[in-house]
């Protein structure tokens, strides 16, 4: 049973990190593209990217803590 | 006023609000100390994650604006995840607080970001939908 818990924890964190990686890549590629096109919008684009990445990265961090809870 | 420093100031203000909620809970319900202590540790860890993320995003924006092609650091998300795990480990192993409360406190950071994002969107669009074309009924 302990092995199944650790396996579930690994799957939870791995899939969460995979989704966050894809999401972060999309957000930062568009942000860098936008800043390159219009450098005067850097402040607004940076704040928007921060909001997006903050929301995207919340899930794997919570998944990591939940994984620790399940595997403990 | 939607640049990153002002956003982080508002983020710090709302995080202090959550921290004060945890302190009030600890003061009025001392028997729930493990729960509110874990919540406080989680909120503090979530704020550290937000600070690291803001530093990383501003560094990436500065490099993009400067036209540099240098590689970014490899420990972005790993560092933030490690901060979350560190908050959980300190909270549970050393201070003997509640782990679910710590996880709930870690959720406060994204909640603050979500609230700030929604308020920024409503401020930009003036309370109207962003795909509205201006027809008035």
PDB file of C-alpha atoms in Angstrom:
ATOM      1  CA  UNK A   1       0.000   0.000   0.000  1.00  0.00           C
ATOM      2  CA  UNK A   2       2.899   2.317   0.739  1.00  0.00           C
ATOM      3  CA  UNK A   3       4.312   1.741  -2.740  1.00  0.00           C
ATOM      4  CA  UNK A   4       0.974   2.641  -4.321  1.00  0.00           C
ATOM      5  CA  UNK A   5       0.873   5.854  -2.290  1.00  0.00           C
ATOM      6  CA  UNK A   6       4.333   6.853  -3.460  1.00  0.00           C
ATOM      7  CA  UNK A   7       3.425   5.940  -7.036  1.00  0.00           C
ATOM      8  CA  UNK A   8       0.283   8.089  -6.827  1.00  0.00           C
ATOM      9  CA  UNK A   9       2.322  10.955  -5.379  1.00  0.00           C
ATOM     10  CA  UNK A  10       4.831  10.730  -8.208  1.00  0.00           C
ATOM     11  CA  UNK A  11       2.103  10.672 -10.852  1.00  0.00           C
ATOM     12  CA  UNK A  12       0.313  13.628  -9.259  1.00  0.00           C
ATOM     13  CA  UNK A  13       3.407  15.790  -9.095  1.00  0.00           C
ATOM     14  CA  UNK A  14       4.716  14.680 -12.489  1.00  0.00           C
ATOM     15  CA  UNK A  15       1.516  15.453 -14.366  1.00  0.00           C
ATOM     16  CA  UNK A  16       1.129  18.750 -12.492  1.00  0.00           C
ATOM     17  CA  UNK A  17       4.675  19.771 -13.376  1.00  0.00           C
ATOM     18  CA  UNK A  18       4.149  18.717 -16.998  1.00  0.00           C
ATOM     19  CA  UNK A  19       1.078  20.928 -17.319  1.00  0.00           C
ATOM     20  CA  UNK A  20       2.820  23.811 -15.590  1.00  0.00           C
ATOM     21  CA  UNK A  21       5.808  23.481 -17.892  1.00  0.00           C
ATOM     22  CA  UNK A  22       3.634  23.672 -20.993  1.00  0.00           C
ATOM     23  CA  UNK A  23       1.659  26.603 -19.564  1.00  0.00           C
ATOM     24  CA  UNK A  24       4.775  28.514 -18.513  1.00  0.00           C
ATOM     25  CA  UNK A  25       6.330  27.983 -21.921  1.00  0.00           C
ATOM     26  CA  UNK A  26       3.262  29.380 -23.679  1.00  0.00           C
ATOM     27  CA  UNK A  27       2.997  32.375 -21.332  1.00  0.00           C
ATOM     28  CA  UNK A  28       6.669  33.329 -21.476  1.00  0.00           C
ATOM     29  CA  UNK A  29       6.960  32.833 -25.231  1.00  0.00           C
ATOM     30  CA  UNK A  30       4.095  35.244 -25.828  1.00  0.00           C
ATOM     31  CA  UNK A  31       5.433  37.669 -23.220  1.00  0.00           C
ATOM     32  CA  UNK A  32       8.900  37.765 -24.746  1.00  0.00           C
ATOM     33  CA  UNK A  33       7.366  38.113 -28.196  1.00  0.00           C
ATOM     34  CA  UNK A  34       5.214  41.008 -27.024  1.00  0.00           C
ATOM     35  CA  UNK A  35       8.101  42.775 -25.293  1.00  0.00           C
ATOM     36  CA  UNK A  36      10.233  42.373 -28.407  1.00  0.00           C
ATOM     37  CA  UNK A  37       7.512  43.916 -30.562  1.00  0.00           C
ATOM     38  CA  UNK A  38       6.578  46.715 -28.170  1.00  0.00           C
ATOM     39  CA  UNK A  39       9.218  47.362 -25.493  1.00  0.00           C
ATOM     40  CA  UNK A  40       7.200  50.277 -24.092  1.00  0.00           C
ATOM     41  CA  UNK A  41       4.555  47.799 -22.893  1.00  0.00           C
ATOM     42  CA  UNK A  42       7.091  45.904 -20.799  1.00  0.00           C
ATOM     43  CA  UNK A  43       5.549  46.828 -17.448  1.00  0.00           C
ATOM     44  CA  UNK A  44       2.040  45.772 -18.365  1.00  0.00           C
ATOM     45  CA  UNK A  45       3.163  42.576 -20.072  1.00  0.00           C
ATOM     46  CA  UNK A  46       5.375  41.653 -17.136  1.00  0.00           C
ATOM     47  CA  UNK A  47       2.522  42.092 -14.672  1.00  0.00           C
ATOM     48  CA  UNK A  48       0.200  40.040 -16.871  1.00  0.00           C
ATOM     49  CA  UNK A  49       2.820  37.308 -17.175  1.00  0.00           C
ATOM     50  CA  UNK A  50       3.293  37.319 -13.403  1.00  0.00           C
ATOM     51  CA  UNK A  51      -0.432  36.814 -12.841  1.00  0.00           C
ATOM     52  CA  UNK A  52      -0.595  34.018 -15.408  1.00  0.00           C
ATOM     53  CA  UNK A  53       2.487  32.188 -14.200  1.00  0.00           C
ATOM     54  CA  UNK A  54       1.433  32.583 -10.572  1.00  0.00           C
ATOM     55  CA  UNK A  55      -1.849  30.867 -11.303  1.00  0.00           C
ATOM     56  CA  UNK A  56      -0.274  28.187 -13.496  1.00  0.00           C
ATOM     57  CA  UNK A  57       2.410  27.290 -10.979  1.00  0.00           C
ATOM     58  CA  UNK A  58       0.055  27.092  -8.038  1.00  0.00           C
ATOM     59  CA  UNK A  59      -1.235  23.697  -9.053  1.00  0.00           C
ATOM     60  CA  UNK A  60       2.054  21.730  -9.092  1.00  0.00           C
ATOM     61  CA  UNK A  61       3.173  23.288  -5.798  1.00  0.00           C
ATOM     62  CA  UNK A  62      -0.092  22.243  -4.172  1.00  0.00           C
ATOM     63  CA  UNK A  63       0.244  18.851  -5.877  1.00  0.00           C
ATOM     64  CA  UNK A  64       3.725  18.503  -4.413  1.00  0.00           C
ATOM     65  CA  UNK A  65       2.510  19.213  -0.893  1.00  0.00           C
ATOM     66  CA  UNK A  66      -0.433  16.827  -1.381  1.00  0.00           C
ATOM     67  CA  UNK A  67       1.977  14.217  -2.711  1.00  0.00           C
ATOM     68  CA  UNK A  68       4.033  14.574   0.451  1.00  0.00           C
ATOM     69  CA  UNK A  69       0.888  14.170   2.510  1.00  0.00           C
ATOM     70  CA  UNK A  70      -0.141  11.010   0.698  1.00  0.00           C
ATOM     71  CA  UNK A  71       3.263   9.422   0.648  1.00  0.00           C
ATOM     72  CA  UNK A  72       3.959  10.174   4.321  1.00  0.00           C
TER      73      UNK A  72
ATOM     74  CA  UNK B   1      -0.513  51.358 -12.344  1.00  0.00           C
ATOM     75  CA  UNK B   2      -0.537  47.767 -13.556  1.00  0.00           C
ATOM     76  CA  UNK B   3       3.218  47.289 -13.524  1.00  0.00           C
ATOM     77  CA  UNK B   4       4.921  44.587 -11.515  1.00  0.00           C
ATOM     78  CA  UNK B   5       6.159  46.672  -8.514  1.00  0.00           C
ATOM     79  CA  UNK B   6       2.684  48.034  -7.794  1.00  0.00           C
ATOM     80  CA  UNK B   7       1.246  44.544  -8.220  1.00  0.00           C
ATOM     81  CA  UNK B   8       3.759  43.197  -5.706  1.00  0.00           C
ATOM     82  CA  UNK B   9       2.908  45.979  -3.254  1.00  0.00           C
ATOM     83  CA  UNK B  10      -0.747  45.004  -3.428  1.00  0.00           C
ATOM     84  CA  UNK B  11       0.271  41.344  -3.149  1.00  0.00           C
ATOM     85  CA  UNK B  12       2.242  42.097   0.036  1.00  0.00           C
ATOM     86  CA  UNK B  13      -0.700  44.026   1.459  1.00  0.00           C
ATOM     87  CA  UNK B  14      -3.130  41.159   0.893  1.00  0.00           C
ATOM     88  CA  UNK B  15      -0.620  38.629   2.213  1.00  0.00           C
ATOM     89  CA  UNK B  16      -0.300  40.692   5.400  1.00  0.00           C
ATOM     90  CA  UNK B  17      -4.095  40.578   5.631  1.00  0.00           C
ATOM     91  CA  UNK B  18      -4.018  36.769   5.534  1.00  0.00           C
ATOM     92  CA  UNK B  19      -1.170  36.705   8.056  1.00  0.00           C
ATOM     93  CA  UNK B  20      -3.171  38.932  10.387  1.00  0.00           C
ATOM     94  CA  UNK B  21      -6.136  36.588  10.012  1.00  0.00           C
ATOM     95  CA  UNK B  22      -3.919  33.692  11.112  1.00  0.00           C
ATOM     96  CA  UNK B  23      -2.556  35.683  14.065  1.00  0.00           C
ATOM     97  CA  UNK B  24      -6.076  36.611  15.141  1.00  0.00           C
ATOM     98  CA  UNK B  25      -7.132  32.980  14.946  1.00  0.00           C
ATOM     99  CA  UNK B  26      -4.110  31.931  16.980  1.00  0.00           C
ATOM    100  CA  UNK B  27      -4.872  34.634  19.582  1.00  0.00           C
ATOM    101  CA  UNK B  28      -8.564  33.864  19.966  1.00  0.00           C
ATOM    102  CA  UNK B  29      -8.352  30.062  19.684  1.00  0.00           C
ATOM    103  CA  UNK B  30      -5.097  28.945  21.344  1.00  0.00           C
ATOM    104  CA  UNK B  31      -6.245  25.305  21.231  1.00  0.00           C
ATOM    105  CA  UNK B  32      -6.167  25.519  17.432  1.00  0.00           C
ATOM    106  CA  UNK B  33      -2.522  26.562  17.466  1.00  0.00           C
ATOM    107  CA  UNK B  34      -1.331  23.774  15.090  1.00  0.00           C
ATOM    108  CA  UNK B  35      -3.931  24.780  12.492  1.00  0.00           C
ATOM    109  CA  UNK B  36      -3.318  28.532  12.560  1.00  0.00           C
ATOM    110  CA  UNK B  37       0.440  28.085  12.912  1.00  0.00           C
ATOM    111  CA  UNK B  38       0.488  25.848   9.852  1.00  0.00           C
ATOM    112  CA  UNK B  39      -1.629  28.393   7.984  1.00  0.00           C
ATOM    113  CA  UNK B  40       0.816  31.165   8.917  1.00  0.00           C
ATOM    114  CA  UNK B  41       3.775  29.093   7.734  1.00  0.00           C
ATOM    115  CA  UNK B  42       2.002  28.306   4.468  1.00  0.00           C
ATOM    116  CA  UNK B  43       1.107  31.945   3.806  1.00  0.00           C
ATOM    117  CA  UNK B  44       4.701  33.006   4.483  1.00  0.00           C
ATOM    118  CA  UNK B  45       5.991  30.290   2.134  1.00  0.00           C
ATOM    119  CA  UNK B  46       3.489  31.305  -0.551  1.00  0.00           C
ATOM    120  CA  UNK B  47       4.630  34.920  -0.303  1.00  0.00           C
ATOM    121  CA  UNK B  48       8.260  33.854  -0.713  1.00  0.00           C
ATOM    122  CA  UNK B  49       7.202  31.896  -3.810  1.00  0.00           C
ATOM    123  CA  UNK B  50       5.495  35.027  -5.176  1.00  0.00           C
ATOM    124  CA  UNK B  51       8.602  37.156  -4.507  1.00  0.00           C
ATOM    125  CA  UNK B  52      10.856  34.670  -6.276  1.00  0.00           C
ATOM    126  CA  UNK B  53       8.443  34.481  -9.201  1.00  0.00           C
ATOM    127  CA  UNK B  54       8.300  38.287  -9.512  1.00  0.00           C
ATOM    128  CA  UNK B  55      12.106  38.467  -9.485  1.00  0.00           C
ATOM    129  CA  UNK B  56      12.324  35.787 -12.152  1.00  0.00           C
ATOM    130  CA  UNK B  57       9.669  37.357 -14.399  1.00  0.00           C
ATOM    131  CA  UNK B  58      11.287  40.793 -14.193  1.00  0.00           C
ATOM    132  CA  UNK B  59      14.690  39.266 -15.015  1.00  0.00           C
ATOM    133  CA  UNK B  60      13.247  37.502 -18.053  1.00  0.00           C
ATOM    134  CA  UNK B  61      11.531  40.722 -19.186  1.00  0.00           C
ATOM    135  CA  UNK B  62      14.762  42.689 -18.779  1.00  0.00           C
ATOM    136  CA  UNK B  63      16.644  40.160 -20.880  1.00  0.00           C
ATOM    137  CA  UNK B  64      13.926  40.155 -23.525  1.00  0.00           C
ATOM    138  CA  UNK B  65      13.897  43.958 -23.663  1.00  0.00           C
ATOM    139  CA  UNK B  66      17.684  44.043 -23.880  1.00  0.00           C
ATOM    140  CA  UNK B  67      17.705  41.563 -26.736  1.00  0.00           C
ATOM    141  CA  UNK B  68      19.975  39.142 -24.911  1.00  0.00           C
ATOM    142  CA  UNK B  69      19.915  35.479 -25.831  1.00  0.00           C
ATOM    143  CA  UNK B  70      21.530  34.129 -22.689  1.00  0.00           C
ATOM    144  CA  UNK B  71      20.035  31.099 -20.997  1.00  0.00           C
ATOM    145  CA  UNK B  72      17.792  31.578 -18.028  1.00  0.00           C
ATOM    146  CA  UNK B  73      18.583  29.835 -14.794  1.00  0.00           C
ATOM    147  CA  UNK B  74      17.527  26.220 -14.544  1.00  0.00           C
ATOM    148  CA  UNK B  75      16.212  26.345 -11.009  1.00  0.00           C
ATOM    149  CA  UNK B  76      13.115  28.513 -11.373  1.00  0.00           C
ATOM    150  CA  UNK B  77      10.229  26.229 -10.653  1.00  0.00           C
ATOM    151  CA  UNK B  78      12.397  23.806  -8.685  1.00  0.00           C
ATOM    152  CA  UNK B  79      13.331  26.621  -6.292  1.00  0.00           C
ATOM    153  CA  UNK B  80       9.715  27.638  -5.839  1.00  0.00           C
ATOM    154  CA  UNK B  81       8.589  24.053  -5.278  1.00  0.00           C
ATOM    155  CA  UNK B  82      11.451  23.630  -2.807  1.00  0.00           C
ATOM    156  CA  UNK B  83      10.277  26.730  -0.918  1.00  0.00           C
ATOM    157  CA  UNK B  84       6.821  25.161  -0.629  1.00  0.00           C
ATOM    158  CA  UNK B  85       8.279  21.857   0.556  1.00  0.00           C
ATOM    159  CA  UNK B  86      10.571  23.682   2.997  1.00  0.00           C
ATOM    160  CA  UNK B  87       7.596  25.518   4.490  1.00  0.00           C
ATOM    161  CA  UNK B  88       5.743  22.208   4.843  1.00  0.00           C
ATOM    162  CA  UNK B  89       8.724  20.383   6.365  1.00  0.00           C
ATOM    163  CA  UNK B  90       9.533  23.155   8.870  1.00  0.00           C
ATOM    164  CA  UNK B  91       5.870  23.456   9.765  1.00  0.00           C
ATOM    165  CA  UNK B  92       5.273  19.753  10.345  1.00  0.00           C
ATOM    166  CA  UNK B  93       8.615  18.283  11.353  1.00  0.00           C
ATOM    167  CA  UNK B  94      10.090  21.044  13.526  1.00  0.00           C
ATOM    168  CA  UNK B  95       7.177  23.168  14.709  1.00  0.00           C
ATOM    169  CA  UNK B  96       4.630  20.299  14.752  1.00  0.00           C
ATOM    170  CA  UNK B  97       1.902  22.240  12.978  1.00  0.00           C
ATOM    171  CA  UNK B  98      -0.884  20.863  10.815  1.00  0.00           C
ATOM    172  CA  UNK B  99       0.058  19.833   7.266  1.00  0.00           C
ATOM    173  CA  UNK B 100      -3.364  20.407   5.602  1.00  0.00           C
ATOM    174  CA  UNK B 101      -3.431  23.887   7.146  1.00  0.00           C
ATOM    175  CA  UNK B 102       0.030  24.533   5.704  1.00  0.00           C
ATOM    176  CA  UNK B 103      -1.190  23.413   2.276  1.00  0.00           C
ATOM    177  CA  UNK B 104      -4.174  25.755   2.655  1.00  0.00           C
ATOM    178  CA  UNK B 105      -1.797  28.577   3.540  1.00  0.00           C
ATOM    179  CA  UNK B 106       0.272  27.841   0.453  1.00  0.00           C
ATOM    180  CA  UNK B 107      -2.964  28.251  -1.538  1.00  0.00           C
ATOM    181  CA  UNK B 108      -3.316  31.810  -0.222  1.00  0.00           C
ATOM    182  CA  UNK B 109      -0.559  33.082  -2.549  1.00  0.00           C
ATOM    183  CA  UNK B 110      -2.291  31.967  -5.771  1.00  0.00           C
ATOM    184  CA  UNK B 111      -5.595  33.181  -4.341  1.00  0.00           C
ATOM    185  CA  UNK B 112      -4.096  36.642  -3.846  1.00  0.00           C
ATOM    186  CA  UNK B 113      -2.701  36.536  -7.383  1.00  0.00           C
ATOM    187  CA  UNK B 114      -6.102  35.525  -8.748  1.00  0.00           C
ATOM    188  CA  UNK B 115      -7.870  38.343  -6.905  1.00  0.00           C
ATOM    189  CA  UNK B 116      -5.302  40.889  -8.083  1.00  0.00           C
ATOM    190  CA  UNK B 117      -5.541  39.608 -11.653  1.00  0.00           C
ATOM    191  CA  UNK B 118      -9.323  39.821 -11.699  1.00  0.00           C
ATOM    192  CA  UNK B 119      -9.240  43.329 -10.224  1.00  0.00           C
ATOM    193  CA  UNK B 120      -6.627  44.405 -12.787  1.00  0.00           C
ATOM    194  CA  UNK B 121      -8.752  43.015 -15.633  1.00  0.00           C
ATOM    195  CA  UNK B 122     -11.896  44.751 -14.384  1.00  0.00           C
ATOM    196  CA  UNK B 123      -9.923  48.003 -13.974  1.00  0.00           C
ATOM    197  CA  UNK B 124      -8.550  47.771 -17.516  1.00  0.00           C
ATOM    198  CA  UNK B 125     -11.940  47.060 -19.085  1.00  0.00           C
ATOM    199  CA  UNK B 126     -13.837  49.467 -16.846  1.00  0.00           C
ATOM    200  CA  UNK B 127     -16.134  46.735 -15.587  1.00  0.00           C
ATOM    201  CA  UNK B 128     -17.222  45.695 -19.071  1.00  0.00           C
ATOM    202  CA  UNK B 129     -16.429  42.454 -20.862  1.00  0.00           C
ATOM    203  CA  UNK B 130     -13.239  42.601 -22.911  1.00  0.00           C
ATOM    204  CA  UNK B 131     -14.996  41.386 -26.084  1.00  0.00           C
ATOM    205  CA  UNK B 132     -17.780  43.915 -25.808  1.00  0.00           C
ATOM    206  CA  UNK B 133     -18.012  46.182 -28.845  1.00  0.00           C
ATOM    207  CA  UNK B 134     -19.638  49.116 -27.169  1.00  0.00           C
ATOM    208  CA  UNK B 135     -23.280  48.562 -28.011  1.00  0.00           C
ATOM    209  CA  UNK B 136     -25.538  49.999 -25.362  1.00  0.00           C
ATOM    210  CA  UNK B 137     -29.025  48.704 -24.829  1.00  0.00           C
TER     211      UNK B 137
END
